[in-house]
Amino acid sequence: MSEKVLAQQLREMEADRLVRREVFPAAVQRIEYSVTEFGKTLNEAVTVLSTWGKEHQARLAAKGEGCGADPGRN
């Protein structure tokens, strides 16, 4: 991921109030991002998706299929 894309994604997540941006002015400016309480509410959904992905990957591996397999074949 390029710096430009990362910055764009972080700005969008900040606008959606998923992350908080804090600027520390100094000779070399430092910026920190942290997850907001609202952003933390996504944890449950992301965990469910991650579990599904791992199970799906295991199923494909058991069938000898890879990531490039035709999804219509299943």
PDB file of N, CA, C and O in Angstrom:
ATOM      1  N   MET A   1       0.855  -1.162   0.000  1.00  0.00           N
ATOM      2  CA  MET A   1       0.000   0.000   0.000  1.00  0.00           C
ATOM      3  C   MET A   1       0.902   1.227   0.000  1.00  0.00           C
ATOM      4  O   MET A   1       1.829   1.324   0.798  1.00  0.00           O
ATOM      5  N   SER A   2       0.601   2.150  -0.857  1.00  0.00           N
ATOM      6  CA  SER A   2       1.399   3.370  -0.929  1.00  0.00           C
ATOM      7  C   SER A   2       1.020   4.315   0.217  1.00  0.00           C
ATOM      8  O   SER A   2      -0.053   4.194   0.819  1.00  0.00           O
ATOM      9  N   GLU A   3       1.897   5.270   0.499  1.00  0.00           N
ATOM     10  CA  GLU A   3       1.615   6.263   1.542  1.00  0.00           C
ATOM     11  C   GLU A   3       0.360   7.054   1.206  1.00  0.00           C
ATOM     12  O   GLU A   3      -0.436   7.377   2.083  1.00  0.00           O
ATOM     13  N   LYS A   4       0.190   7.355  -0.083  1.00  0.00           N
ATOM     14  CA  LYS A   4      -0.970   8.131  -0.527  1.00  0.00           C
ATOM     15  C   LYS A   4      -2.265   7.391  -0.222  1.00  0.00           C
ATOM     16  O   LYS A   4      -3.225   7.961   0.312  1.00  0.00           O
ATOM     17  N   VAL A   5      -2.295   6.098  -0.538  1.00  0.00           N
ATOM     18  CA  VAL A   5      -3.498   5.293  -0.296  1.00  0.00           C
ATOM     19  C   VAL A   5      -3.744   5.146   1.200  1.00  0.00           C
ATOM     20  O   VAL A   5      -4.881   5.261   1.666  1.00  0.00           O
ATOM     21  N   LEU A   6      -2.684   4.916   1.961  1.00  0.00           N
ATOM     22  CA  LEU A   6      -2.819   4.796   3.408  1.00  0.00           C
ATOM     23  C   LEU A   6      -3.382   6.082   4.000  1.00  0.00           C
ATOM     24  O   LEU A   6      -4.323   6.051   4.807  1.00  0.00           O
ATOM     25  N   ALA A   7      -2.847   7.231   3.598  1.00  0.00           N
ATOM     26  CA  ALA A   7      -3.329   8.518   4.106  1.00  0.00           C
ATOM     27  C   ALA A   7      -4.801   8.720   3.752  1.00  0.00           C
ATOM     28  O   ALA A   7      -5.593   9.187   4.584  1.00  0.00           O
ATOM     29  N   GLN A   8      -5.180   8.348   2.540  1.00  0.00           N
ATOM     30  CA  GLN A   8      -6.572   8.485   2.105  1.00  0.00           C
ATOM     31  C   GLN A   8      -7.494   7.605   2.950  1.00  0.00           C
ATOM     32  O   GLN A   8      -8.552   8.043   3.402  1.00  0.00           O
ATOM     33  N   GLN A   9      -7.089   6.368   3.176  1.00  0.00           N
ATOM     34  CA  GLN A   9      -7.903   5.455   3.980  1.00  0.00           C
ATOM     35  C   GLN A   9      -8.043   5.956   5.414  1.00  0.00           C
ATOM     36  O   GLN A   9      -9.126   5.898   5.999  1.00  0.00           O
ATOM     37  N   LEU A  10      -6.944   6.446   5.979  1.00  0.00           N
ATOM     38  CA  LEU A  10      -6.998   6.961   7.350  1.00  0.00           C
ATOM     39  C   LEU A  10      -7.902   8.187   7.438  1.00  0.00           C
ATOM     40  O   LEU A  10      -8.658   8.334   8.401  1.00  0.00           O
ATOM     41  N   ARG A  11      -7.852   9.077   6.436  1.00  0.00           N
ATOM     42  CA  ARG A  11      -8.738  10.252   6.423  1.00  0.00           C
ATOM     43  C   ARG A  11     -10.205   9.812   6.372  1.00  0.00           C
ATOM     44  O   ARG A  11     -11.055  10.381   7.059  1.00  0.00           O
ATOM     45  N   GLU A  12     -10.498   8.812   5.544  1.00  0.00           N
ATOM     46  CA  GLU A  12     -11.876   8.319   5.451  1.00  0.00           C
ATOM     47  C   GLU A  12     -12.326   7.700   6.773  1.00  0.00           C
ATOM     48  O   GLU A  12     -13.456   7.919   7.215  1.00  0.00           O
ATOM     49  N   MET A  13     -11.451   6.933   7.398  1.00  0.00           N
ATOM     50  CA  MET A  13     -11.799   6.314   8.677  1.00  0.00           C
ATOM     51  C   MET A  13     -11.966   7.368   9.766  1.00  0.00           C
ATOM     52  O   MET A  13     -12.821   7.232  10.648  1.00  0.00           O
ATOM     53  N   GLU A  14     -11.176   8.443   9.691  1.00  0.00           N
ATOM     54  CA  GLU A  14     -11.331   9.543  10.648  1.00  0.00           C
ATOM     55  C   GLU A  14     -12.673  10.248  10.416  1.00  0.00           C
ATOM     56  O   GLU A  14     -13.392  10.554  11.375  1.00  0.00           O
ATOM     57  N   ALA A  15     -13.027  10.487   9.163  1.00  0.00           N
ATOM     58  CA  ALA A  15     -14.309  11.127   8.841  1.00  0.00           C
ATOM     59  C   ALA A  15     -15.482  10.276   9.322  1.00  0.00           C
ATOM     60  O   ALA A  15     -16.516  10.808   9.736  1.00  0.00           O
ATOM     61  N   ASP A  16     -15.315   8.955   9.303  1.00  0.00           N
ATOM     62  CA  ASP A  16     -16.352   8.032   9.767  1.00  0.00           C
ATOM     63  C   ASP A  16     -16.303   7.811  11.272  1.00  0.00           C
ATOM     64  O   ASP A  16     -17.063   7.011  11.818  1.00  0.00           O
ATOM     65  N   ARG A  17     -15.363   8.484  11.919  1.00  0.00           N
ATOM     66  CA  ARG A  17     -15.162   8.417  13.379  1.00  0.00           C
ATOM     67  C   ARG A  17     -14.758   7.033  13.874  1.00  0.00           C
ATOM     68  O   ARG A  17     -15.085   6.624  14.989  1.00  0.00           O
ATOM     69  N   LEU A  18     -14.049   6.312  13.012  1.00  0.00           N
ATOM     70  CA  LEU A  18     -13.530   4.997  13.407  1.00  0.00           C
ATOM     71  C   LEU A  18     -12.169   5.131  14.072  1.00  0.00           C
ATOM     72  O   LEU A  18     -11.807   4.309  14.917  1.00  0.00           O
ATOM     73  N   VAL A  19     -11.407   6.152  13.669  1.00  0.00           N
ATOM     74  CA  VAL A  19     -10.103   6.412  14.266  1.00  0.00           C
ATOM     75  C   VAL A  19     -10.000   7.876  14.662  1.00  0.00           C
ATOM     76  O   VAL A  19     -10.721   8.733  14.148  1.00  0.00           O
ATOM     77  N   ARG A  20      -9.106   8.140  15.590  1.00  0.00           N
ATOM     78  CA  ARG A  20      -8.837   9.493  16.070  1.00  0.00           C
ATOM     79  C   ARG A  20      -7.410   9.849  15.642  1.00  0.00           C
ATOM     80  O   ARG A  20      -6.501   9.045  15.775  1.00  0.00           O
ATOM     81  N   ARG A  21      -7.235  11.037  15.121  1.00  0.00           N
ATOM     82  CA  ARG A  21      -5.931  11.521  14.673  1.00  0.00           C
ATOM     83  C   ARG A  21      -5.444  12.565  15.665  1.00  0.00           C
ATOM     84  O   ARG A  21      -6.155  13.503  15.994  1.00  0.00           O
ATOM     85  N   GLU A  22      -4.211  12.386  16.140  1.00  0.00           N
ATOM     86  CA  GLU A  22      -3.622  13.340  17.078  1.00  0.00           C
ATOM     87  C   GLU A  22      -2.277  13.781  16.527  1.00  0.00           C
ATOM     88  O   GLU A  22      -1.424  12.947  16.199  1.00  0.00           O
ATOM     89  N   VAL A  23      -2.106  15.091  16.413  1.00  0.00           N
ATOM     90  CA  VAL A  23      -0.873  15.664  15.875  1.00  0.00           C
ATOM     91  C   VAL A  23      -0.034  16.186  17.027  1.00  0.00           C
ATOM     92  O   VAL A  23      -0.529  16.906  17.901  1.00  0.00           O
ATOM     93  N   PHE A  24       1.251  15.823  17.032  1.00  0.00           N
ATOM     94  CA  PHE A  24       2.197  16.285  18.039  1.00  0.00           C
ATOM     95  C   PHE A  24       3.192  17.211  17.351  1.00  0.00           C
ATOM     96  O   PHE A  24       4.109  16.750  16.673  1.00  0.00           O
ATOM     97  N   PRO A  25       2.998  18.527  17.507  1.00  0.00           N
ATOM     98  CA  PRO A  25       3.904  19.464  16.837  1.00  0.00           C
ATOM     99  C   PRO A  25       5.298  19.425  17.470  1.00  0.00           C
ATOM    100  O   PRO A  25       5.442  19.373  18.685  1.00  0.00           O
ATOM    101  N   ALA A  26       6.277  19.395  16.636  1.00  0.00           N
ATOM    102  CA  ALA A  26       7.676  19.390  17.065  1.00  0.00           C
ATOM    103  C   ALA A  26       8.510  19.709  15.840  1.00  0.00           C
ATOM    104  O   ALA A  26       7.979  20.003  14.768  1.00  0.00           O
ATOM    105  N   ALA A  27       9.825  19.637  15.991  1.00  0.00           N
ATOM    106  CA  ALA A  27      10.705  19.866  14.843  1.00  0.00           C
ATOM    107  C   ALA A  27      10.340  18.901  13.714  1.00  0.00           C
ATOM    108  O   ALA A  27      10.256  19.276  12.555  1.00  0.00           O
ATOM    109  N   VAL A  28      10.118  17.659  14.104  1.00  0.00           N
ATOM    110  CA  VAL A  28       9.613  16.654  13.163  1.00  0.00           C
ATOM    111  C   VAL A  28       8.218  16.293  13.652  1.00  0.00           C
ATOM    112  O   VAL A  28       8.058  15.693  14.714  1.00  0.00           O
ATOM    113  N   GLN A  29       7.211  16.704  12.885  1.00  0.00           N
ATOM    114  CA  GLN A  29       5.822  16.485  13.291  1.00  0.00           C
ATOM    115  C   GLN A  29       5.508  14.993  13.384  1.00  0.00           C
ATOM    116  O   GLN A  29       5.890  14.218  12.526  1.00  0.00           O
ATOM    117  N   ARG A  30       4.835  14.627  14.467  1.00  0.00           N
ATOM    118  CA  ARG A  30       4.446  13.229  14.663  1.00  0.00           C
ATOM    119  C   ARG A  30       2.922  13.160  14.713  1.00  0.00           C
ATOM    120  O   ARG A  30       2.279  14.011  15.325  1.00  0.00           O
ATOM    121  N   ILE A  31       2.377  12.159  14.060  1.00  0.00           N
ATOM    122  CA  ILE A  31       0.928  11.962  14.040  1.00  0.00           C
ATOM    123  C   ILE A  31       0.641  10.551  14.525  1.00  0.00           C
ATOM    124  O   ILE A  31       1.291   9.598  14.098  1.00  0.00           O
ATOM    125  N   GLU A  32      -0.311  10.442  15.430  1.00  0.00           N
ATOM    126  CA  GLU A  32      -0.724   9.124  15.930  1.00  0.00           C
ATOM    127  C   GLU A  32      -2.204   8.932  15.645  1.00  0.00           C
ATOM    128  O   GLU A  32      -2.998   9.856  15.768  1.00  0.00           O
ATOM    129  N   TYR A  33      -2.544   7.709  15.293  1.00  0.00           N
ATOM    130  CA  TYR A  33      -3.940   7.326  15.094  1.00  0.00           C
ATOM    131  C   TYR A  33      -4.302   6.290  16.144  1.00  0.00           C
ATOM    132  O   TYR A  33      -3.491   5.421  16.475  1.00  0.00           O
ATOM    133  N   SER A  34      -5.509   6.386  16.651  1.00  0.00           N
ATOM    134  CA  SER A  34      -5.988   5.386  17.601  1.00  0.00           C
ATOM    135  C   SER A  34      -7.438   5.063  17.270  1.00  0.00           C
ATOM    136  O   SER A  34      -8.158   5.867  16.686  1.00  0.00           O
ATOM    137  N   VAL A  35      -7.850   3.886  17.655  1.00  0.00           N
ATOM    138  CA  VAL A  35      -9.217   3.439  17.400  1.00  0.00           C
ATOM    139  C   VAL A  35     -10.149   4.096  18.418  1.00  0.00           C
ATOM    140  O   VAL A  35      -9.857   4.125  19.609  1.00  0.00           O
ATOM    141  N   THR A  36     -11.264   4.614  17.921  1.00  0.00           N
ATOM    142  CA  THR A  36     -12.264   5.208  18.810  1.00  0.00           C
ATOM    143  C   THR A  36     -13.140   4.113  19.416  1.00  0.00           C
ATOM    144  O   THR A  36     -13.097   2.959  18.980  1.00  0.00           O
ATOM    145  N   GLU A  37     -13.930   4.485  20.390  1.00  0.00           N
ATOM    146  CA  GLU A  37     -14.875   3.524  20.972  1.00  0.00           C
ATOM    147  C   GLU A  37     -15.833   3.019  19.887  1.00  0.00           C
ATOM    148  O   GLU A  37     -16.162   1.838  19.837  1.00  0.00           O
ATOM    149  N   PHE A  38     -16.266   3.924  19.017  1.00  0.00           N
ATOM    150  CA  PHE A  38     -17.138   3.525  17.911  1.00  0.00           C
ATOM    151  C   PHE A  38     -16.412   2.547  16.984  1.00  0.00           C
ATOM    152  O   PHE A  38     -16.986   1.549  16.543  1.00  0.00           O
ATOM    153  N   GLY A  39     -15.145   2.805  16.699  1.00  0.00           N
ATOM    154  CA  GLY A  39     -14.354   1.913  15.852  1.00  0.00           C
ATOM    155  C   GLY A  39     -14.220   0.527  16.453  1.00  0.00           C
ATOM    156  O   GLY A  39     -14.210  -0.479  15.741  1.00  0.00           O
ATOM    157  N   LYS A  40     -14.144   0.474  17.770  1.00  0.00           N
ATOM    158  CA  LYS A  40     -14.016  -0.820  18.449  1.00  0.00           C
ATOM    159  C   LYS A  40     -15.252  -1.687  18.256  1.00  0.00           C
ATOM    160  O   LYS A  40     -15.179  -2.909  18.368  1.00  0.00           O
ATOM    161  N   THR A  41     -16.385  -1.071  17.940  1.00  0.00           N
ATOM    162  CA  THR A  41     -17.600  -1.852  17.746  1.00  0.00           C
ATOM    163  C   THR A  41     -17.512  -2.726  16.496  1.00  0.00           C
ATOM    164  O   THR A  41     -18.322  -3.637  16.322  1.00  0.00           O
ATOM    165  N   LEU A  42     -16.546  -2.467  15.631  1.00  0.00           N
ATOM    166  CA  LEU A  42     -16.350  -3.301  14.438  1.00  0.00           C
ATOM    167  C   LEU A  42     -15.638  -4.616  14.743  1.00  0.00           C
ATOM    168  O   LEU A  42     -15.649  -5.529  13.928  1.00  0.00           O
ATOM    169  N   ASN A  43     -15.036  -4.722  15.913  1.00  0.00           N
ATOM    170  CA  ASN A  43     -14.270  -5.930  16.248  1.00  0.00           C
ATOM    171  C   ASN A  43     -15.070  -7.212  16.077  1.00  0.00           C
ATOM    172  O   ASN A  43     -14.575  -8.196  15.532  1.00  0.00           O
ATOM    173  N   GLU A  44     -16.295  -7.222  16.546  1.00  0.00           N
ATOM    174  CA  GLU A  44     -17.110  -8.438  16.476  1.00  0.00           C
ATOM    175  C   GLU A  44     -17.343  -8.850  15.016  1.00  0.00           C
ATOM    176  O   GLU A  44     -17.200 -10.016  14.658  1.00  0.00           O
ATOM    177  N   ALA A  45     -17.685  -7.892  14.168  1.00  0.00           N
ATOM    178  CA  ALA A  45     -17.932  -8.198  12.752  1.00  0.00           C
ATOM    179  C   ALA A  45     -16.660  -8.677  12.068  1.00  0.00           C
ATOM    180  O   ALA A  45     -16.688  -9.639  11.290  1.00  0.00           O
ATOM    181  N   VAL A  46     -15.560  -8.033  12.347  1.00  0.00           N
ATOM    182  CA  VAL A  46     -14.294  -8.418  11.715  1.00  0.00           C
ATOM    183  C   VAL A  46     -13.864  -9.812  12.175  1.00  0.00           C
ATOM    184  O   VAL A  46     -13.368 -10.608  11.381  1.00  0.00           O
ATOM    185  N   THR A  47     -14.101 -10.124  13.426  1.00  0.00           N
ATOM    186  CA  THR A  47     -13.761 -11.450  13.944  1.00  0.00           C
ATOM    187  C   THR A  47     -14.566 -12.531  13.231  1.00  0.00           C
ATOM    188  O   THR A  47     -14.024 -13.569  12.836  1.00  0.00           O
ATOM    189  N   VAL A  48     -15.845 -12.286  13.025  1.00  0.00           N
ATOM    190  CA  VAL A  48     -16.702 -13.248  12.328  1.00  0.00           C
ATOM    191  C   VAL A  48     -16.204 -13.445  10.889  1.00  0.00           C
ATOM    192  O   VAL A  48     -16.100 -14.574  10.398  1.00  0.00           O
ATOM    193  N   LEU A  49     -15.875 -12.351  10.203  1.00  0.00           N
ATOM    194  CA  LEU A  49     -15.371 -12.455   8.826  1.00  0.00           C
ATOM    195  C   LEU A  49     -14.040 -13.186   8.770  1.00  0.00           C
ATOM    196  O   LEU A  49     -13.790 -13.990   7.865  1.00  0.00           O
ATOM    197  N   SER A  50     -13.180 -12.927   9.730  1.00  0.00           N
ATOM    198  CA  SER A  50     -11.880 -13.600   9.781  1.00  0.00           C
ATOM    199  C   SER A  50     -12.054 -15.104   9.978  1.00  0.00           C
ATOM    200  O   SER A  50     -11.398 -15.912   9.305  1.00  0.00           O
ATOM    201  N   THR A  51     -12.946 -15.479  10.881  1.00  0.00           N
ATOM    202  CA  THR A  51     -13.213 -16.905  11.116  1.00  0.00           C
ATOM    203  C   THR A  51     -13.742 -17.561   9.850  1.00  0.00           C
ATOM    204  O   THR A  51     -13.295 -18.645   9.462  1.00  0.00           O
ATOM    205  N   TRP A  52     -14.682 -16.909   9.172  1.00  0.00           N
ATOM    206  CA  TRP A  52     -15.221 -17.439   7.925  1.00  0.00           C
ATOM    207  C   TRP A  52     -14.102 -17.623   6.896  1.00  0.00           C
ATOM    208  O   TRP A  52     -14.019 -18.656   6.241  1.00  0.00           O
ATOM    209  N   GLY A  53     -13.242 -16.633   6.768  1.00  0.00           N
ATOM    210  CA  GLY A  53     -12.154 -16.709   5.798  1.00  0.00           C
ATOM    211  C   GLY A  53     -11.206 -17.866   6.077  1.00  0.00           C
ATOM    212  O   GLY A  53     -10.795 -18.585   5.168  1.00  0.00           O
ATOM    213  N   LYS A  54     -10.862 -18.059   7.327  1.00  0.00           N
ATOM    214  CA  LYS A  54      -9.973 -19.167   7.699  1.00  0.00           C
ATOM    215  C   LYS A  54     -10.620 -20.513   7.421  1.00  0.00           C
ATOM    216  O   LYS A  54      -9.969 -21.438   6.928  1.00  0.00           O
ATOM    217  N   GLU A  55     -11.913 -20.639   7.725  1.00  0.00           N
ATOM    218  CA  GLU A  55     -12.615 -21.896   7.463  1.00  0.00           C
ATOM    219  C   GLU A  55     -12.728 -22.155   5.964  1.00  0.00           C
ATOM    220  O   GLU A  55     -12.542 -23.273   5.497  1.00  0.00           O
ATOM    221  N   HIS A  56     -13.009 -21.113   5.194  1.00  0.00           N
ATOM    222  CA  HIS A  56     -13.124 -21.241   3.745  1.00  0.00           C
ATOM    223  C   HIS A  56     -11.780 -21.623   3.136  1.00  0.00           C
ATOM    224  O   HIS A  56     -11.709 -22.498   2.264  1.00  0.00           O
ATOM    225  N   GLN A  57     -10.722 -20.997   3.615  1.00  0.00           N
ATOM    226  CA  GLN A  57      -9.376 -21.307   3.131  1.00  0.00           C
ATOM    227  C   GLN A  57      -9.029 -22.768   3.432  1.00  0.00           C
ATOM    228  O   GLN A  57      -8.481 -23.476   2.583  1.00  0.00           O
ATOM    229  N   ALA A  58      -9.365 -23.236   4.617  1.00  0.00           N
ATOM    230  CA  ALA A  58      -9.089 -24.626   4.983  1.00  0.00           C
ATOM    231  C   ALA A  58      -9.879 -25.583   4.095  1.00  0.00           C
ATOM    232  O   ALA A  58      -9.373 -26.619   3.664  1.00  0.00           O
ATOM    233  N   ARG A  59     -11.127 -25.241   3.802  1.00  0.00           N
ATOM    234  CA  ARG A  59     -11.961 -26.083   2.939  1.00  0.00           C
ATOM    235  C   ARG A  59     -11.369 -26.166   1.540  1.00  0.00           C
ATOM    236  O   ARG A  59     -11.298 -27.242   0.942  1.00  0.00           O
ATOM    237  N   LEU A  60     -10.927 -25.029   1.005  1.00  0.00           N
ATOM    238  CA  LEU A  60     -10.315 -25.030  -0.324  1.00  0.00           C
ATOM    239  C   LEU A  60      -9.019 -25.825  -0.340  1.00  0.00           C
ATOM    240  O   LEU A  60      -8.752 -26.557  -1.289  1.00  0.00           O
ATOM    241  N   ALA A  61      -8.231 -25.677   0.717  1.00  0.00           N
ATOM    242  CA  ALA A  61      -6.970 -26.414   0.797  1.00  0.00           C
ATOM    243  C   ALA A  61      -7.239 -27.917   0.832  1.00  0.00           C
ATOM    244  O   ALA A  61      -6.523 -28.697   0.204  1.00  0.00           O
ATOM    245  N   ALA A  62      -8.295 -28.326   1.538  1.00  0.00           N
ATOM    246  CA  ALA A  62      -8.634 -29.741   1.630  1.00  0.00           C
ATOM    247  C   ALA A  62      -9.069 -30.293   0.277  1.00  0.00           C
ATOM    248  O   ALA A  62      -8.850 -31.462  -0.033  1.00  0.00           O
ATOM    249  N   LYS A  63      -9.669 -29.445  -0.553  1.00  0.00           N
ATOM    250  CA  LYS A  63     -10.102 -29.850  -1.885  1.00  0.00           C
ATOM    251  C   LYS A  63      -8.980 -29.722  -2.911  1.00  0.00           C
ATOM    252  O   LYS A  63      -9.177 -30.074  -4.063  1.00  0.00           O
ATOM    253  N   GLY A  64      -7.842 -29.138  -2.494  1.00  0.00           N
ATOM    254  CA  GLY A  64      -6.734 -28.936  -3.421  1.00  0.00           C
ATOM    255  C   GLY A  64      -6.916 -27.738  -4.324  1.00  0.00           C
ATOM    256  O   GLY A  64      -6.311 -27.645  -5.382  1.00  0.00           O
ATOM    257  N   GLU A  65      -7.758 -26.810  -3.918  1.00  0.00           N
ATOM    258  CA  GLU A  65      -8.000 -25.602  -4.691  1.00  0.00           C
ATOM    259  C   GLU A  65      -7.243 -24.443  -4.056  1.00  0.00           C
ATOM    260  O   GLU A  65      -7.042 -24.413  -2.865  1.00  0.00           O
ATOM    261  N   GLY A  66      -6.858 -23.483  -4.873  1.00  0.00           N
ATOM    262  CA  GLY A  66      -6.141 -22.328  -4.353  1.00  0.00           C
ATOM    263  C   GLY A  66      -6.953 -21.081  -4.448  1.00  0.00           C
ATOM    264  O   GLY A  66      -8.134 -21.096  -4.804  1.00  0.00           O
ATOM    265  N   CYS A  67      -6.317 -19.958  -4.155  1.00  0.00           N
ATOM    266  CA  CYS A  67      -6.998 -18.665  -4.192  1.00  0.00           C
ATOM    267  C   CYS A  67      -7.454 -18.304  -5.587  1.00  0.00           C
ATOM    268  O   CYS A  67      -8.397 -17.556  -5.757  1.00  0.00           O
ATOM    269  N   GLY A  68      -6.787 -18.826  -6.622  1.00  0.00           N
ATOM    270  CA  GLY A  68      -7.151 -18.500  -7.986  1.00  0.00           C
ATOM    271  C   GLY A  68      -8.204 -19.427  -8.568  1.00  0.00           C
ATOM    272  O   GLY A  68      -8.503 -19.370  -9.755  1.00  0.00           O
ATOM    273  N   ALA A  69      -8.797 -20.246  -7.743  1.00  0.00           N
ATOM    274  CA  ALA A  69      -9.791 -21.201  -8.234  1.00  0.00           C
ATOM    275  C   ALA A  69     -11.045 -20.479  -8.690  1.00  0.00           C
ATOM    276  O   ALA A  69     -11.381 -19.406  -8.210  1.00  0.00           O
ATOM    277  N   ASP A  70     -11.768 -21.088  -9.618  1.00  0.00           N
ATOM    278  CA  ASP A  70     -13.009 -20.525 -10.136  1.00  0.00           C
ATOM    279  C   ASP A  70     -14.081 -20.595  -9.056  1.00  0.00           C
ATOM    280  O   ASP A  70     -14.477 -21.694  -8.651  1.00  0.00           O
ATOM    281  N   PRO A  71     -14.597 -19.446  -8.554  1.00  0.00           N
ATOM    282  CA  PRO A  71     -15.568 -19.492  -7.460  1.00  0.00           C
ATOM    283  C   PRO A  71     -16.889 -20.157  -7.849  1.00  0.00           C
ATOM    284  O   PRO A  71     -17.613 -20.619  -7.011  1.00  0.00           O
ATOM    285  N   GLY A  72     -17.197 -20.236  -9.140  1.00  0.00           N
ATOM    286  CA  GLY A  72     -18.438 -20.862  -9.566  1.00  0.00           C
ATOM    287  C   GLY A  72     -18.403 -22.370  -9.526  1.00  0.00           C
ATOM    288  O   GLY A  72     -19.413 -23.032  -9.681  1.00  0.00           O
ATOM    289  N   ARG A  73     -17.239 -22.936  -9.305  1.00  0.00           N
ATOM    290  CA  ARG A  73     -17.100 -24.400  -9.292  1.00  0.00           C
ATOM    291  C   ARG A  73     -17.594 -25.031  -8.013  1.00  0.00           C
ATOM    292  O   ARG A  73     -17.871 -26.209  -7.959  1.00  0.00           O
ATOM    293  N   ASN A  74     -17.684 -24.292  -6.917  1.00  0.00           N
ATOM    294  CA  ASN A  74     -18.029 -24.879  -5.622  1.00  0.00           C
ATOM    295  C   ASN A  74     -19.475 -25.105  -5.507  1.00  0.00           C
ATOM    296  O   ASN A  74     -20.385 -24.616  -5.352  1.00  0.00           O
TER     297      ASN A  74
END
